[in-house]
PDB file of C-alpha atoms in Angstrom:
ATOM      1  CA  MET A 116     -85.550 -26.910   2.597  1.00 53.00           C
ATOM      2  CA  ASN A 117     -85.692 -29.829  -0.247  1.00 58.00           C
ATOM      3  CA  ARG A 118     -83.751 -32.854  -1.132  1.00 59.00           C
ATOM      4  CA  ARG A 119     -81.794 -31.339  -3.529  1.00 58.00           C
ATOM      5  CA  ILE A 120     -80.580 -28.123  -1.637  1.00 59.00           C
ATOM      6  CA  LEU A 121     -79.084 -30.884   1.257  1.00 52.00           C
ATOM      7  CA  SER A 122     -77.435 -32.628  -1.826  1.00 57.00           C
ATOM      8  CA  ALA A 123     -75.556 -29.935  -2.789  1.00 54.00           C
ATOM      9  CA  ILE A 124     -74.773 -28.974   0.690  1.00 59.00           C
ATOM     10  CA  ALA A 125     -73.843 -31.896   1.734  1.00 54.00           C
ATOM     11  CA  ALA A 126     -71.676 -32.334  -1.709  1.00 54.00           C
ATOM     12  CA  GLY A 127     -69.627 -28.807  -0.523  1.00 58.00           C
ATOM     13  CA  VAL A 128     -69.092 -30.125   2.702  1.00 51.00           C
ATOM     14  CA  LEU A 129     -67.082 -33.376   1.525  1.00 54.00           C
ATOM     15  CA  ALA A 130     -65.381 -31.563  -1.271  1.00 54.00           C
ATOM     16  CA  VAL A 131     -63.880 -29.024   1.623  1.00 53.00           C
ATOM     17  CA  LEU A 132     -63.084 -31.821   3.894  1.00 56.00           C
ATOM     18  CA  GLY A 133     -61.011 -34.022   1.172  1.00 53.00           C
ATOM     19  CA  ALA A 134     -58.942 -31.082   0.335  1.00 56.00           C
ATOM     20  CA  VAL A 135     -58.011 -30.334   3.916  1.00 55.00           C
ATOM     21  CA  LEU A 136     -57.980 -34.010   4.424  1.00 54.00           C
ATOM     22  CA  LEU A 137     -55.114 -34.126   0.622  1.00 53.00           C
ATOM     23  CA  VAL A 138     -53.703 -31.051   2.024  1.00 58.00           C
ATOM     24  CA  SER A 139     -52.695 -31.864   5.268  1.00 62.00           C
ATOM     25  CA  TYR A 140     -51.698 -35.451   3.634  1.00 52.00           C
ATOM     26  CA  VAL A 141     -49.502 -33.716   1.354  1.00 53.00           C
ATOM     27  CA  ASN A 142     -47.838 -31.676   4.299  1.00 60.00           C
ATOM     28  CA  ASN A 143     -47.328 -34.951   6.267  1.00 57.00           C
ATOM     29  CA  ALA A 144     -45.400 -36.482   3.017  1.00 49.00           C
ATOM     30  CA  ASP A 145     -43.397 -33.885   2.211  1.00 53.00           C
ATOM     31  CA  SER A 146     -42.518 -33.944   6.122  1.00 54.00           C
ATOM     32  CA  ARG A 147     -42.018 -37.820   6.070  1.00 51.00           C
ATOM     33  CA  ALA A 148     -39.995 -37.495   2.955  1.00 50.00           C
ATOM     34  CA  MET A 149     -37.767 -34.821   4.270  1.00 48.00           C
ATOM     35  CA  ALA A 150     -37.270 -36.036   7.600  1.00 51.00           C
ATOM     36  CA  ASN A 151     -35.825 -39.448   6.071  1.00 55.00           C
ATOM     37  CA  MET A 152     -33.918 -37.045   4.083  1.00 57.00           C
ATOM     38  CA  ASP A 153     -31.165 -35.969   7.724  1.00 71.00           C
ATOM     39  CA  PRO A 154     -32.207 -32.365   7.281  1.00 83.00           C
ATOM     40  CA  ILE A 155     -29.446 -30.224   9.379  1.00 88.00           C
ATOM     41  CA  GLU A 156     -30.581 -26.386   9.290  1.00 90.00           C
ATOM     42  CA  VAL A 157     -28.245 -24.067   7.253  1.00 92.00           C
ATOM     43  CA  LEU A 158     -27.949 -20.252   6.443  1.00 93.00           C
ATOM     44  CA  VAL A 159     -28.494 -19.163   3.140  1.00 92.00           C
ATOM     45  CA  VAL A 160     -27.950 -15.730   1.309  1.00 93.00           C
ATOM     46  CA  SER A 161     -31.032 -13.964   1.151  1.00 93.00           C
ATOM     47  CA  ALA A 162     -29.835 -10.618   0.090  1.00 93.00           C
ATOM     48  CA  LEU A 163     -26.634  -9.497  -2.452  1.00 93.00           C
ATOM     49  CA  ILE A 164     -23.489  -9.486   0.020  1.00 92.00           C
ATOM     50  CA  PRO A 165     -19.938  -7.811  -1.788  1.00 89.00           C
ATOM     51  CA  GLN A 166     -16.423  -8.969  -1.815  1.00 81.00           C
ATOM     52  CA  GLY A 167     -15.208  -7.610   1.615  1.00 84.00           C
ATOM     53  CA  THR A 168     -18.168  -7.219   3.833  1.00 89.00           C
ATOM     54  CA  PRO A 169     -17.290  -8.099   7.153  1.00 91.00           C
ATOM     55  CA  SER A 170     -19.304 -11.395   8.875  1.00 92.00           C
ATOM     56  CA  ASP A 171     -20.502  -9.298  11.851  1.00 91.00           C
ATOM     57  CA  GLU A 172     -22.956  -6.742   8.977  1.00 92.00           C
ATOM     58  CA  ILE A 173     -24.260 -10.345   7.396  1.00 94.00           C
ATOM     59  CA  ALA A 174     -27.167 -11.203   9.904  1.00 93.00           C
ATOM     60  CA  GLU A 175     -29.452  -9.258   7.365  1.00 94.00           C
ATOM     61  CA  SER A 176     -28.760 -10.447   4.709  1.00 94.00           C
ATOM     62  CA  VAL A 177     -29.125 -14.362   5.547  1.00 95.00           C
ATOM     63  CA  THR A 178     -31.660 -17.009   6.723  1.00 94.00           C
ATOM     64  CA  THR A 179     -31.545 -19.826   8.666  1.00 93.00           C
ATOM     65  CA  GLN A 180     -33.422 -23.256   5.969  1.00 91.00           C
ATOM     66  CA  ARG A 181     -33.579 -26.712   6.500  1.00 89.00           C
ATOM     67  CA  LEU A 182     -31.759 -28.028   3.815  1.00 87.00           C
ATOM     68  CA  PRO A 183     -31.241 -32.449   3.005  1.00 87.00           C
ATOM     69  CA  ARG A 184     -27.789 -33.591   4.129  1.00 81.00           C
ATOM     70  CA  ALA A 185     -27.254 -34.421   0.668  1.00 79.00           C
ATOM     71  CA  ALA A 186     -28.181 -31.418  -0.545  1.00 77.00           C
ATOM     72  CA  VAL A 187     -25.932 -29.132   1.315  1.00 79.00           C
ATOM     73  CA  GLY A 188     -22.533 -28.022   0.215  1.00 77.00           C
ATOM     74  CA  PRO A 189     -18.883 -28.370   1.764  1.00 73.00           C
ATOM     75  CA  ASP A 190     -18.541 -26.488   4.908  1.00 80.00           C
ATOM     76  CA  ALA A 191     -21.783 -25.125   4.935  1.00 86.00           C
ATOM     77  CA  VAL A 192     -21.791 -22.248   7.271  1.00 92.00           C
ATOM     78  CA  ARG A 193     -24.632 -22.764  10.747  1.00 90.00           C
ATOM     79  CA  SER A 194     -23.950 -19.877  12.810  1.00 91.00           C
ATOM     80  CA  LEU A 195     -22.651 -16.516  11.970  1.00 93.00           C
ATOM     81  CA  ALA A 196     -20.347 -17.305  15.043  1.00 92.00           C
ATOM     82  CA  GLU A 197     -17.927 -19.650  12.751  1.00 91.00           C
ATOM     83  CA  VAL A 198     -16.775 -16.620  10.001  1.00 91.00           C
ATOM     84  CA  SER A 199     -16.450 -14.421  13.153  1.00 90.00           C
ATOM     85  CA  GLY A 200     -14.299 -11.904  12.283  1.00 88.00           C
ATOM     86  CA  ARG A 201     -13.482 -12.796   8.630  1.00 88.00           C
ATOM     87  CA  VAL A 202     -14.488 -11.140   5.008  1.00 88.00           C
ATOM     88  CA  ALA A 203     -16.582 -12.160   2.240  1.00 87.00           C
ATOM     89  CA  ALA A 204     -14.327 -13.608  -0.488  1.00 80.00           C
ATOM     90  CA  THR A 205     -15.917 -12.853  -3.046  1.00 78.00           C
ATOM     91  CA  ASP A 206     -19.340 -11.693  -3.928  1.00 83.00           C
ATOM     92  CA  LEU A 207     -22.040 -13.809  -2.594  1.00 86.00           C
ATOM     93  CA  GLN A 208     -25.180 -14.472  -4.596  1.00 88.00           C
ATOM     94  CA  PRO A 209     -29.475 -14.963  -3.020  1.00 91.00           C
ATOM     95  CA  GLY A 210     -30.109 -18.034  -2.999  1.00 87.00           C
ATOM     96  CA  GLU A 211     -26.645 -19.632  -2.142  1.00 87.00           C
ATOM     97  CA  GLN A 212     -25.858 -21.396   1.384  1.00 88.00           C
ATOM     98  CA  LEU A 213     -22.836 -19.508   2.755  1.00 90.00           C
ATOM     99  CA  LEU A 214     -20.158 -21.322   2.356  1.00 86.00           C
ATOM    100  CA  GLY A 215     -17.361 -21.937   5.321  1.00 86.00           C
ATOM    101  CA  GLY A 216     -14.367 -21.170   2.425  1.00 80.00           C
ATOM    102  CA  ARG A 217     -16.025 -18.148   0.958  1.00 82.00           C
ATOM    103  CA  PHE A 218     -14.490 -16.390   3.768  1.00 86.00           C
ATOM    104  CA  VAL A 219     -11.124 -15.207   5.075  1.00 81.00           C
ATOM    105  CA  THR A 220      -9.194 -13.101   7.373  1.00 80.00           C
ATOM    106  CA  LEU A 221      -9.088  -9.597   5.791  1.00 76.00           C
ATOM    107  CA  GLN A 222      -5.169  -9.622   5.618  1.00 71.00           C
ATOM    108  CA  SER A 223      -5.532 -12.288   2.830  1.00 69.00           C
ATOM    109  CA  LEU A 224      -8.231 -10.787   1.125  1.00 70.00           C
ATOM    110  CA  GLU A 225      -5.863  -7.870   1.173  1.00 67.00           C
ATOM    111  CA  ARG A 226      -2.662  -9.700  -0.257  1.00 63.00           C
ATOM    112  CA  PHE A 227      -4.492 -11.820  -2.848  1.00 65.00           C
ATOM    113  CA  GLY A 228      -5.972  -8.180  -4.192  1.00 70.00           C
ATOM    114  CA  GLY A 229      -3.373  -5.506  -3.983  1.00 75.00           C
ATOM    115  CA  ILE A 230      -4.124  -2.144  -3.000  1.00 79.00           C
ATOM    116  CA  PRO A 231      -4.342   0.238  -6.499  1.00 79.00           C
ATOM    117  CA  VAL A 232      -1.008   1.452  -8.185  1.00 83.00           C
ATOM    118  CA  PRO A 233      -0.754   5.408  -7.588  1.00 84.00           C
ATOM    119  CA  GLU A 234      -1.467   7.276 -10.956  1.00 85.00           C
ATOM    120  CA  GLY A 235       2.230   7.275 -13.499  1.00 90.00           C
ATOM    121  CA  TYR A 236       3.515   4.430 -12.172  1.00 94.00           C
ATOM    122  CA  HIS A 237       4.159   0.899 -13.520  1.00 95.00           C
ATOM    123  CA  SER A 238       3.643  -1.684 -11.811  1.00 94.00           C
ATOM    124  CA  VAL A 239       5.847  -4.264 -11.610  1.00 96.00           C
ATOM    125  CA  THR A 240       6.163  -8.081 -10.397  1.00 95.00           C
ATOM    126  CA  ILE A 241       9.057  -9.420  -9.034  1.00 95.00           C
ATOM    127  CA  SER A 242       9.842 -13.531  -7.606  1.00 92.00           C
ATOM    128  CA  LEU A 243      11.465 -13.669  -4.591  1.00 92.00           C
ATOM    129  CA  SER A 244      12.151 -16.703  -1.710  1.00 90.00           C
ATOM    130  CA  ALA A 245      10.801 -16.209   1.808  1.00 87.00           C
ATOM    131  CA  PRO A 246      14.480 -14.979   2.822  1.00 88.00           C
ATOM    132  CA  GLN A 247      14.646 -12.141   0.623  1.00 91.00           C
ATOM    133  CA  ILE A 248      11.114 -10.813   1.776  1.00 90.00           C
ATOM    134  CA  VAL A 249      12.019 -10.478   5.090  1.00 89.00           C
ATOM    135  CA  GLY A 250      10.236 -14.527   6.106  1.00 84.00           C
ATOM    136  CA  GLY A 251       7.432 -13.640   3.355  1.00 81.00           C
ATOM    137  CA  THR A 252       5.893 -11.395   5.792  1.00 81.00           C
ATOM    138  CA  ILE A 253       6.143  -8.084   3.562  1.00 86.00           C
ATOM    139  CA  THR A 254       2.219  -7.135   2.826  1.00 83.00           C
ATOM    140  CA  PRO A 255       0.415  -4.731   0.366  1.00 83.00           C
ATOM    141  CA  GLY A 256       0.815  -1.214   1.650  1.00 83.00           C
ATOM    142  CA  ASP A 257       4.718  -1.891   3.450  1.00 86.00           C
ATOM    143  CA  THR A 258       6.987   0.115   1.631  1.00 89.00           C
ATOM    144  CA  VAL A 259      10.897  -2.059   1.323  1.00 92.00           C
ATOM    145  CA  GLY A 260      14.206  -0.871   0.758  1.00 92.00           C
ATOM    146  CA  VAL A 261      15.720  -2.976  -2.377  1.00 94.00           C
ATOM    147  CA  PHE A 262      19.000  -4.137  -2.429  1.00 94.00           C
ATOM    148  CA  ILE A 263      20.974  -6.385  -5.087  1.00 93.00           C
ATOM    149  CA  THR A 264      24.046  -8.107  -5.175  1.00 91.00           C
ATOM    150  CA  VAL A 265      26.162  -7.797  -8.466  1.00 87.00           C
ATOM    151  CA  GLY A 266      28.254 -10.262  -9.179  1.00 80.00           C
ATOM    152  CA  ASP A 267      31.772  -8.638  -8.877  1.00 78.00           C
ATOM    153  CA  GLY A 268      30.447  -9.333  -5.098  1.00 80.00           C
ATOM    154  CA  THR A 269      28.819  -6.096  -4.511  1.00 89.00           C
ATOM    155  CA  THR A 270      25.958  -4.993  -2.476  1.00 91.00           C
ATOM    156  CA  ARG A 271      23.928  -1.845  -2.826  1.00 89.00           C
ATOM    157  CA  LEU A 272      20.851  -0.270  -2.027  1.00 90.00           C
ATOM    158  CA  ILE A 273      19.361   1.384  -4.776  1.00 90.00           C
ATOM    159  CA  LEU A 274      16.133   1.998  -4.036  1.00 91.00           C
ATOM    160  CA  ARG A 275      14.498   2.878  -0.499  1.00 88.00           C
ATOM    161  CA  LYS A 276      10.029   3.796  -0.195  1.00 88.00           C
ATOM    162  CA  ILE A 277       8.885   1.939  -2.372  1.00 91.00           C
ATOM    163  CA  LEU A 278       5.480   0.525  -2.084  1.00 91.00           C
ATOM    164  CA  VAL A 279       4.156  -2.632  -2.442  1.00 91.00           C
ATOM    165  CA  THR A 280       1.071  -3.435  -4.176  1.00 88.00           C
ATOM    166  CA  ARG A 281       0.551  -6.939  -4.306  1.00 87.00           C
ATOM    167  CA  VAL A 282       1.669 -10.413  -3.038  1.00 86.00           C
ATOM    168  CA  GLN A 283       1.141 -13.249  -4.123  1.00 83.00           C
ATOM    169  CA  GLY A 284       3.104 -16.384  -2.209  1.00 74.00           C
ATOM    170  CA  GLY A 285       5.076 -15.359   0.982  1.00 60.00           C
ATOM    171  CA  LEU A 286       3.377 -16.789   4.961  1.00 53.00           C
ATOM    172  CA  GLY A 287       1.350 -19.656   3.882  1.00 46.00           C
ATOM    173  CA  ALA A 288      -0.459 -21.870   6.245  1.00 40.00           C
ATOM    174  CA  THR A 289       2.395 -23.232   7.545  1.00 42.00           C
ATOM    175  CA  GLN A 290       1.484 -22.734  11.274  1.00 42.00           C
ATOM    176  CA  PRO A 291       2.361 -24.237  14.515  1.00 43.00           C
ATOM    177  CA  ASN A 292       0.517 -26.883  15.672  1.00 46.00           C
ATOM    178  CA  GLU A 293      -0.718 -27.927  19.518  1.00 44.00           C
ATOM    179  CA  GLY A 294       1.981 -30.233  21.044  1.00 48.00           C
ATOM    180  CA  VAL A 295       4.378 -28.637  19.117  1.00 48.00           C
ATOM    181  CA  GLU A 296       7.558 -27.326  21.097  1.00 56.00           C
ATOM    182  CA  ASN A 297       7.289 -23.615  20.573  1.00 54.00           C
ATOM    183  CA  PRO A 298       3.358 -23.226  19.765  1.00 50.00           C
ATOM    184  CA  ASP A 299       4.120 -19.493  20.416  1.00 53.00           C
ATOM    185  CA  ALA A 300       7.300 -19.868  17.375  1.00 52.00           C
ATOM    186  CA  ALA A 301       6.332 -17.385  14.330  1.00 52.00           C
ATOM    187  CA  PRO A 302       4.624 -19.007  11.343  1.00 56.00           C
ATOM    188  CA  VAL A 303       6.794 -20.850   8.724  1.00 56.00           C
ATOM    189  CA  PRO A 304       7.002 -18.814   5.130  1.00 57.00           C
ATOM    190  CA  ASP A 305       5.222 -21.461   3.193  1.00 58.00           C
ATOM    191  CA  GLY A 306       7.502 -21.176  -0.058  1.00 66.00           C
ATOM    192  CA  GLY A 307       8.461 -17.885  -2.284  1.00 78.00           C
ATOM    193  CA  ALA A 308       6.583 -14.801  -3.732  1.00 85.00           C
ATOM    194  CA  MET A 309       5.516 -12.468  -6.272  1.00 90.00           C
ATOM    195  CA  ILE A 310       5.575  -9.222  -4.879  1.00 93.00           C
ATOM    196  CA  THR A 311       4.901  -5.783  -7.525  1.00 93.00           C
ATOM    197  CA  MET A 312       5.471  -2.931  -6.273  1.00 94.00           C
ATOM    198  CA  ALA A 313       5.162   1.107  -7.887  1.00 93.00           C
ATOM    199  CA  LEU A 314       7.777   2.521  -9.503  1.00 95.00           C
ATOM    200  CA  THR A 315       8.469   5.139 -12.169  1.00 94.00           C
ATOM    201  CA  THR A 316      10.162   4.432 -15.078  1.00 95.00           C
ATOM    202  CA  ASP A 317      13.505   4.625 -13.595  1.00 94.00           C
ATOM    203  CA  GLN A 318      12.902   2.710 -11.241  1.00 94.00           C
ATOM    204  CA  SER A 319      11.660   0.130 -12.822  1.00 96.00           C
ATOM    205  CA  LEU A 320      14.286   0.264 -15.539  1.00 96.00           C
ATOM    206  CA  THR A 321      16.685  -1.131 -12.779  1.00 93.00           C
ATOM    207  CA  VAL A 322      14.074  -3.183 -10.848  1.00 95.00           C
ATOM    208  CA  VAL A 323      13.586  -5.207 -13.662  1.00 96.00           C
ATOM    209  CA  HIS A 324      17.162  -5.193 -15.073  1.00 94.00           C
ATOM    210  CA  ALA A 325      18.782  -5.965 -11.687  1.00 93.00           C
ATOM    211  CA  ALA A 326      15.733  -8.901 -11.379  1.00 94.00           C
ATOM    212  CA  LYS A 327      17.403 -10.109 -14.897  1.00 93.00           C
ATOM    213  CA  PHE A 328      21.440 -10.199 -13.497  1.00 92.00           C
ATOM    214  CA  SER A 329      21.872  -9.583  -9.855  1.00 91.00           C
ATOM    215  CA  ASN A 330      20.387 -10.941  -6.593  1.00 93.00           C
ATOM    216  CA  ILE A 331      17.518  -8.695  -5.096  1.00 95.00           C
ATOM    217  CA  TRP A 332      16.694  -8.193  -1.085  1.00 95.00           C
ATOM    218  CA  LEU A 333      14.209  -6.377   0.477  1.00 95.00           C
ATOM    219  CA  SER A 334      13.470  -4.769   4.061  1.00 93.00           C
ATOM    220  CA  LEU A 335      10.751  -3.887   5.723  1.00 89.00           C
ATOM    221  CA  GLU A 336      11.507   0.287   6.126  1.00 81.00           C
ATOM    222  CA  ASP A 337      10.802   1.913   9.031  1.00 72.00           C
ATOM    223  CA  ALA A 338       9.657   5.585   8.662  1.00 68.00           C
ATOM    224  CA  THR A 339      12.937   6.744  11.251  1.00 71.00           C
ATOM    225  CA  VAL A 340      15.511   4.631   8.632  1.00 71.00           C
ATOM    226  CA  PRO A 341      18.128   7.609   7.220  1.00 69.00           C
ATOM    227  CA  GLN A 342      17.556   8.341   3.775  1.00 65.00           C
ATOM    228  CA  ASP A 343      20.709   9.880   3.054  1.00 62.00           C
ATOM    229  CA  GLY A 344      23.233   8.320   0.160  1.00 55.00           C
ATOM    230  CA  THR A 345      23.105   5.166  -1.156  1.00 60.00           C
ATOM    231  CA  PRO A 346      25.413   3.221   0.914  1.00 62.00           C
ATOM    232  CA  LYS A 347      27.359  -0.228  -0.322  1.00 65.00           C
ATOM    233  CA  VAL A 348      29.699  -2.976   0.660  1.00 65.00           C
ATOM    234  CA  ASP A 349      32.231  -5.434  -1.697  1.00 64.00           C
ATOM    235  CA  MET A 350      34.467  -8.172  -0.494  1.00 56.00           C
ATOM    236  CA  ARG A 351      37.461  -5.980   0.480  1.00 58.00           C
ATOM    237  CA  ASN A 352      34.951  -4.382   2.991  1.00 56.00           C
ATOM    238  CA  PHE A 353      35.741  -8.209   4.868  1.00 49.00           C
ATOM    239  CA  SER A 354      39.404  -8.632   3.896  1.00 52.00           C
TER     240      SER A 354
END
């Protein structure tokens, strides 16, 4: 083997060795740089997660990635256990970090989004205080009775079995905290709410007029509530 061939072989070996050393240096540099960025492992969406998907059904749609702490969003999810029992509040797109704030209880999602309005019905919204809506506990899907009190002091039940399709507001996040006198007490209503109901044309006219000129109270109706008559009471009943 002549000297020229030996030189070519040596040059090739040196080139390969140089490439290996360069790759190793770059990888180590990346590792050192990442270490200096205080990386943490977070969950990242790898496939579309539709709104309303329960957290216990998204394991195959997320992956774990190490990201610099400075690049991690607020309330980043590191384990699906952190959002257990909740559902996606909106569509989650591939590539975005999984954030706890994007998960809510199913009830919260229903309260915001509501339920479909039956065909042929109007959607009518009225604003009421918490005591007028059973302490803020009315939710979409409930059926309510509609009571009104007019200027002459007469109160009557004007509508029954009215379907509630959407609630905005109502029972808020004011919950009994640890250390209070009765931690098992019911949550405290956080202000009033806007209640949307499915109504026929005649019922819509009645509710809109009552909202403008009367006081309205809603009741949650049990399935066994009698449906006969439209009872009323006025000041004479108390004299």
